C-alpha cells in the first residue's frame, strides 16, 4: 500500500516563529488532507489539497503531486497552534485514507 | 451541517466483554469510514461503507470486529470478546459522494481493563 512519511516528527518553536511541515507519499493520490488533532483527539480539517496551493489565514499548504510531497506552512505561530499535525492521503482508486505518523508541534510563549 | 457525531465518547470495559459504538455521519454524506488510533500513531483504516454497502475491510479488522450501516445512515462498530490490545481511540469520518474530503467525529476512546 501507499507509504506516508511526515517530517519532522517533533518541532519546538517560540511564539511568533514560522515553520514548515512536510509530507512525502509513495504513489499517486486522489486526495490529500492536512489535519490538526486537538488535545481531546478531534481531527480538525485544515486543508483539502490534492494539488496546488491554498491559504487560510496564517496557514498555507502546497502539494506537488508529480513529486509526491506536500508542505504545510505555519506563520507567526501561536501557543494555540500546538498539537499534532497529520497528513492523510488517498491513493488513486483506494477508497480509504492512509495517515502519516504526524508532526508534534509545541509552541512556547 | 451538525458534524459527525459518535457515541459514547468514552467506554471502559472489562476484558472479554462486548462493546458497540455508534457513528452518525453528516446528513447526506454517503461514505462512512472507521479508523482506529493508538497513542503516538496516526489513525489506521478499518473499514468503509458507501451507503449501506461495506466496500472494504482492513486486515486489522479481526473476526471479533463487525461493522454495519443498515439503512445507509448511521453505522455501528461492535467488538466482541474485547482484549487489552483493543484499547484505542475509534474514529468515524464521512464524505459526500462527489468529494474525497473527510470530516471526522470526536472519537470514542475505549479502555479495556
Short mmCIF file of C-alpha atoms in Angstrom, two decimals:
data_model
loop_
_atom_site.label_atom_id
_atom_site.label_comp_id
_atom_site.label_asym_id
_atom_site.label_seq_id
_atom_site.Cartn_x
_atom_site.Cartn_y
_atom_site.Cartn_z
CA UNK A 1 0.00 0.00 0.00
CA UNK A 2 0.91 3.67 -0.16
CA UNK A 3 3.51 4.93 2.31
CA UNK A 4 3.25 8.32 4.00
CA UNK A 5 6.17 9.93 5.81
CA UNK A 6 5.95 13.14 7.79
CA UNK A 7 8.84 15.25 8.96
CA UNK A 8 10.00 16.39 11.35
CA UNK A 9 8.40 14.12 13.98
CA UNK A 10 8.72 16.82 16.63
CA UNK A 11 9.11 20.58 16.37
CA UNK A 12 9.53 23.12 19.15
CA UNK A 13 9.15 26.82 18.36
CA UNK A 14 8.99 30.13 20.11
CA UNK A 15 5.77 32.05 19.66
CA UNK A 16 5.96 34.17 16.52
CA UNK A 17 8.26 31.85 14.61
CA UNK A 18 7.43 30.29 11.25
CA UNK A 19 7.53 26.57 10.46
CA UNK A 20 7.27 24.13 7.58
CA UNK A 21 5.93 20.60 7.93
CA UNK A 22 6.49 18.07 5.18
CA UNK A 23 4.54 15.05 3.93
CA UNK A 24 6.05 12.62 1.42
CA UNK A 25 3.97 9.90 -0.19
CA UNK A 26 4.93 6.94 -2.34
CA UNK A 27 2.22 6.82 -5.03
CA UNK A 28 -0.22 8.97 -6.98
CA UNK A 29 -3.15 10.24 -4.94
CA UNK A 30 -6.77 11.35 -5.39
CA UNK A 31 -6.87 13.16 -2.11
CA UNK A 32 -4.54 14.78 0.38
CA UNK A 33 -5.69 16.41 3.58
CA UNK A 34 -3.93 18.15 6.44
CA UNK A 35 -5.46 17.87 9.91
CA UNK A 36 -4.72 19.30 13.32
CA UNK A 37 -5.54 16.98 16.20
CA UNK A 38 -6.54 18.83 19.34
CA UNK A 39 -5.74 17.59 22.87
CA UNK A 40 -9.13 15.85 23.06
CA UNK A 41 -8.43 13.83 19.92
CA UNK A 42 -10.67 15.68 17.46
CA UNK A 43 -9.22 15.88 13.96
CA UNK A 44 -9.79 19.36 12.59
CA UNK A 45 -9.69 19.84 8.83
CA UNK A 46 -7.06 22.33 7.76
CA UNK A 47 -6.75 21.78 4.02
CA UNK A 48 -8.08 19.51 1.32
CA UNK A 49 -5.28 19.86 -1.22
CA UNK A 50 -4.58 17.05 -3.71
CA UNK A 51 -2.62 19.59 -5.77
CA UNK A 52 -1.78 23.28 -5.87
CA UNK A 53 -1.58 25.89 -3.16
CA UNK A 54 -4.13 27.13 -0.64
CA UNK A 55 -4.03 29.68 2.13
CA UNK A 56 -6.17 30.19 5.19
CA UNK A 57 -5.02 32.98 7.46
CA UNK A 58 -1.62 32.16 8.92
CA UNK A 59 -1.67 28.69 7.42
CA UNK A 60 -0.95 27.71 3.86
CA UNK A 61 -0.29 24.44 2.07
CA UNK A 62 1.26 23.34 -1.19
CA UNK A 63 1.05 19.93 -2.82
CA UNK A 64 3.29 18.98 -5.73
CA UNK A 65 1.57 15.79 -6.82
CA UNK A 66 4.07 14.97 -9.57
CA UNK A 67 6.89 14.97 -7.00
CA UNK A 68 4.74 13.29 -4.31
CA UNK A 69 5.04 15.73 -1.46
CA UNK A 70 3.04 18.34 0.38
CA UNK A 71 4.11 21.17 2.67
CA UNK A 72 2.18 22.88 5.44
CA UNK A 73 3.37 26.36 6.40
CA UNK A 74 2.52 27.98 9.71
CA UNK A 75 3.48 31.63 10.05
CA UNK A 76 3.65 33.73 13.20
CA UNK A 77 2.95 30.67 15.32
CA UNK A 78 0.80 30.93 18.46
CA UNK A 79 0.61 28.69 21.50
CA UNK A 80 -2.80 27.53 20.31
CA UNK A 81 -1.12 26.03 17.23
CA UNK A 82 0.41 23.36 19.46
CA UNK A 83 -0.72 19.81 18.81
CA UNK A 84 -0.24 17.04 16.31
CA UNK A 85 -0.49 17.71 12.59
CA UNK A 86 -1.39 14.81 10.30
CA UNK A 87 -1.19 14.38 6.59
CA UNK A 88 -3.62 11.85 5.10
CA UNK A 89 -3.62 10.65 1.52
CA UNK A 90 -5.97 8.53 -0.53
CA UNK A 91 -4.20 6.61 -3.26
CA UNK A 92 -5.91 6.60 -6.64
CA UNK A 93 -8.92 4.24 -6.53
CA UNK A 94 -8.06 3.19 -2.97
CA UNK A 95 -11.28 4.32 -1.30
CA UNK A 96 -9.54 4.88 2.03
CA UNK A 97 -7.01 7.26 3.54
CA UNK A 98 -3.55 6.45 4.86
CA UNK A 99 -2.19 8.72 7.56
CA UNK A 100 1.37 9.61 8.39
CA UNK A 101 2.57 9.38 11.98
CA UNK A 102 2.21 13.10 12.45
CA UNK A 103 4.35 16.06 13.48
CA UNK A 104 4.03 17.13 17.10
CA UNK A 105 4.32 20.91 17.29
CA UNK A 106 4.98 22.70 20.55
CA UNK A 107 4.84 26.50 20.54
CA UNK A 108 6.34 28.10 23.64
CA UNK A 109 5.27 31.54 24.86
CA UNK B 1 -24.19 20.71 8.96
CA UNK B 2 -24.19 19.43 12.51
CA UNK B 3 -20.97 17.49 12.03
CA UNK B 4 -20.14 13.84 12.56
CA UNK B 5 -21.19 12.57 15.99
CA UNK B 6 -20.05 9.50 17.88
CA UNK B 7 -21.43 7.79 20.94
CA UNK B 8 -20.24 7.07 23.54
CA UNK B 9 -17.25 9.39 23.86
CA UNK B 10 -15.59 7.13 26.42
CA UNK B 11 -16.03 3.46 27.22
CA UNK B 12 -14.32 1.43 29.91
CA UNK B 13 -14.94 -2.28 29.77
CA UNK B 14 -13.53 -5.47 31.20
CA UNK B 15 -11.64 -7.91 29.03
CA UNK B 16 -13.97 -10.38 27.40
CA UNK B 17 -16.99 -8.07 27.25
CA UNK B 18 -18.65 -6.92 24.03
CA UNK B 19 -18.89 -3.24 23.14
CA UNK B 20 -20.75 -1.32 20.44
CA UNK B 21 -20.04 2.18 19.16
CA UNK B 22 -22.27 4.37 17.05
CA UNK B 23 -21.42 6.95 14.40
CA UNK B 24 -23.84 9.43 12.84
CA UNK B 25 -22.36 10.99 9.69
CA UNK B 26 -23.09 14.40 8.28
CA UNK B 27 -26.50 14.38 6.64
CA UNK B 28 -26.44 13.23 3.02
CA UNK B 29 -22.83 12.01 3.23
CA UNK B 30 -22.96 8.63 1.57
CA UNK B 31 -19.48 7.36 2.51
CA UNK B 32 -18.64 6.45 6.08
CA UNK B 33 -15.25 5.33 7.41
CA UNK B 34 -13.99 3.78 10.63
CA UNK B 35 -10.40 4.26 11.84
CA UNK B 36 -8.51 3.22 14.95
CA UNK B 37 -5.81 5.32 16.57
CA UNK B 38 -3.36 4.23 19.25
CA UNK B 39 -1.11 6.51 21.25
CA UNK B 40 1.60 8.18 19.20
CA UNK B 41 0.33 6.86 15.87
CA UNK B 42 -1.77 8.20 13.06
CA UNK B 43 -5.26 6.79 12.55
CA UNK B 44 -5.38 3.41 10.80
CA UNK B 45 -8.15 2.49 8.38
CA UNK B 46 -10.56 -0.25 9.50
CA UNK B 47 -13.47 -0.26 7.05
CA UNK B 48 -15.69 1.91 4.91
CA UNK B 49 -19.23 1.99 3.55
CA UNK B 50 -20.79 3.55 0.53
CA UNK B 51 -24.44 3.89 1.51
CA UNK B 52 -25.23 0.55 3.18
CA UNK B 53 -22.59 -1.48 1.31
CA UNK B 54 -19.38 -2.32 3.14
CA UNK B 55 -16.79 -1.94 0.39
CA UNK B 56 -13.51 -2.68 2.13
CA UNK B 57 -12.23 -4.14 5.38
CA UNK B 58 -8.70 -3.86 6.67
CA UNK B 59 -6.75 -6.89 7.85
CA UNK B 60 -6.77 -5.08 11.21
CA UNK B 61 -10.45 -5.93 11.44
CA UNK B 62 -10.30 -9.37 13.02
CA UNK B 63 -13.26 -11.73 13.26
CA UNK B 64 -14.13 -10.13 16.60
CA UNK B 65 -14.93 -6.85 14.85
CA UNK B 66 -18.07 -6.20 12.84
CA UNK B 67 -19.48 -3.02 11.36
CA UNK B 68 -22.88 -2.28 9.92
CA UNK B 69 -24.67 0.56 8.23
CA UNK B 70 -28.12 -0.93 7.79
CA UNK B 71 -30.00 1.98 6.24
CA UNK B 72 -27.12 3.92 4.79
CA UNK B 73 -27.26 6.49 7.56
CA UNK B 74 -25.69 5.78 10.98
CA UNK B 75 -23.17 2.99 11.49
CA UNK B 76 -22.25 0.73 14.38
CA UNK B 77 -18.92 -0.91 15.16
CA UNK B 78 -19.04 -3.89 17.50
CA UNK B 79 -16.09 -5.55 19.18
CA UNK B 80 -16.73 -8.96 20.69
CA UNK B 81 -14.66 -10.52 23.48
CA UNK B 82 -12.57 -7.38 23.94
CA UNK B 83 -8.84 -7.69 24.59
CA UNK B 84 -6.47 -5.19 26.16
CA UNK B 85 -4.93 -4.58 22.74
CA UNK B 86 -8.27 -3.18 21.58
CA UNK B 87 -7.75 -0.13 23.80
CA UNK B 88 -7.61 2.80 21.38
CA UNK B 89 -9.49 5.78 20.01
CA UNK B 90 -12.07 4.74 17.41
CA UNK B 91 -12.74 7.46 14.87
CA UNK B 92 -15.51 7.81 12.34
CA UNK B 93 -15.45 10.01 9.24
CA UNK B 94 -17.83 10.77 6.39
CA UNK B 95 -17.66 12.26 2.89
CA UNK B 96 -20.07 13.32 0.19
CA UNK B 97 -20.14 11.13 -2.90
CA UNK B 98 -18.61 13.80 -5.16
CA UNK B 99 -15.74 14.67 -2.83
CA UNK B 100 -12.88 12.88 -1.13
CA UNK B 101 -12.70 15.37 1.75
CA UNK B 102 -13.25 13.51 5.01
CA UNK B 103 -14.83 15.03 8.11
CA UNK B 104 -14.13 13.31 11.41
CA UNK B 105 -16.18 12.84 14.53
CA UNK B 106 -14.81 13.38 18.06
CA UNK B 107 -13.99 9.70 18.50
CA UNK B 108 -14.79 7.02 21.08
CA UNK B 109 -11.97 6.26 23.49
CA UNK B 110 -12.05 2.59 24.54
CA UNK B 111 -10.19 1.33 27.57
CA UNK B 112 -10.15 -2.43 28.18
CA UNK B 113 -9.12 -3.39 31.72
#
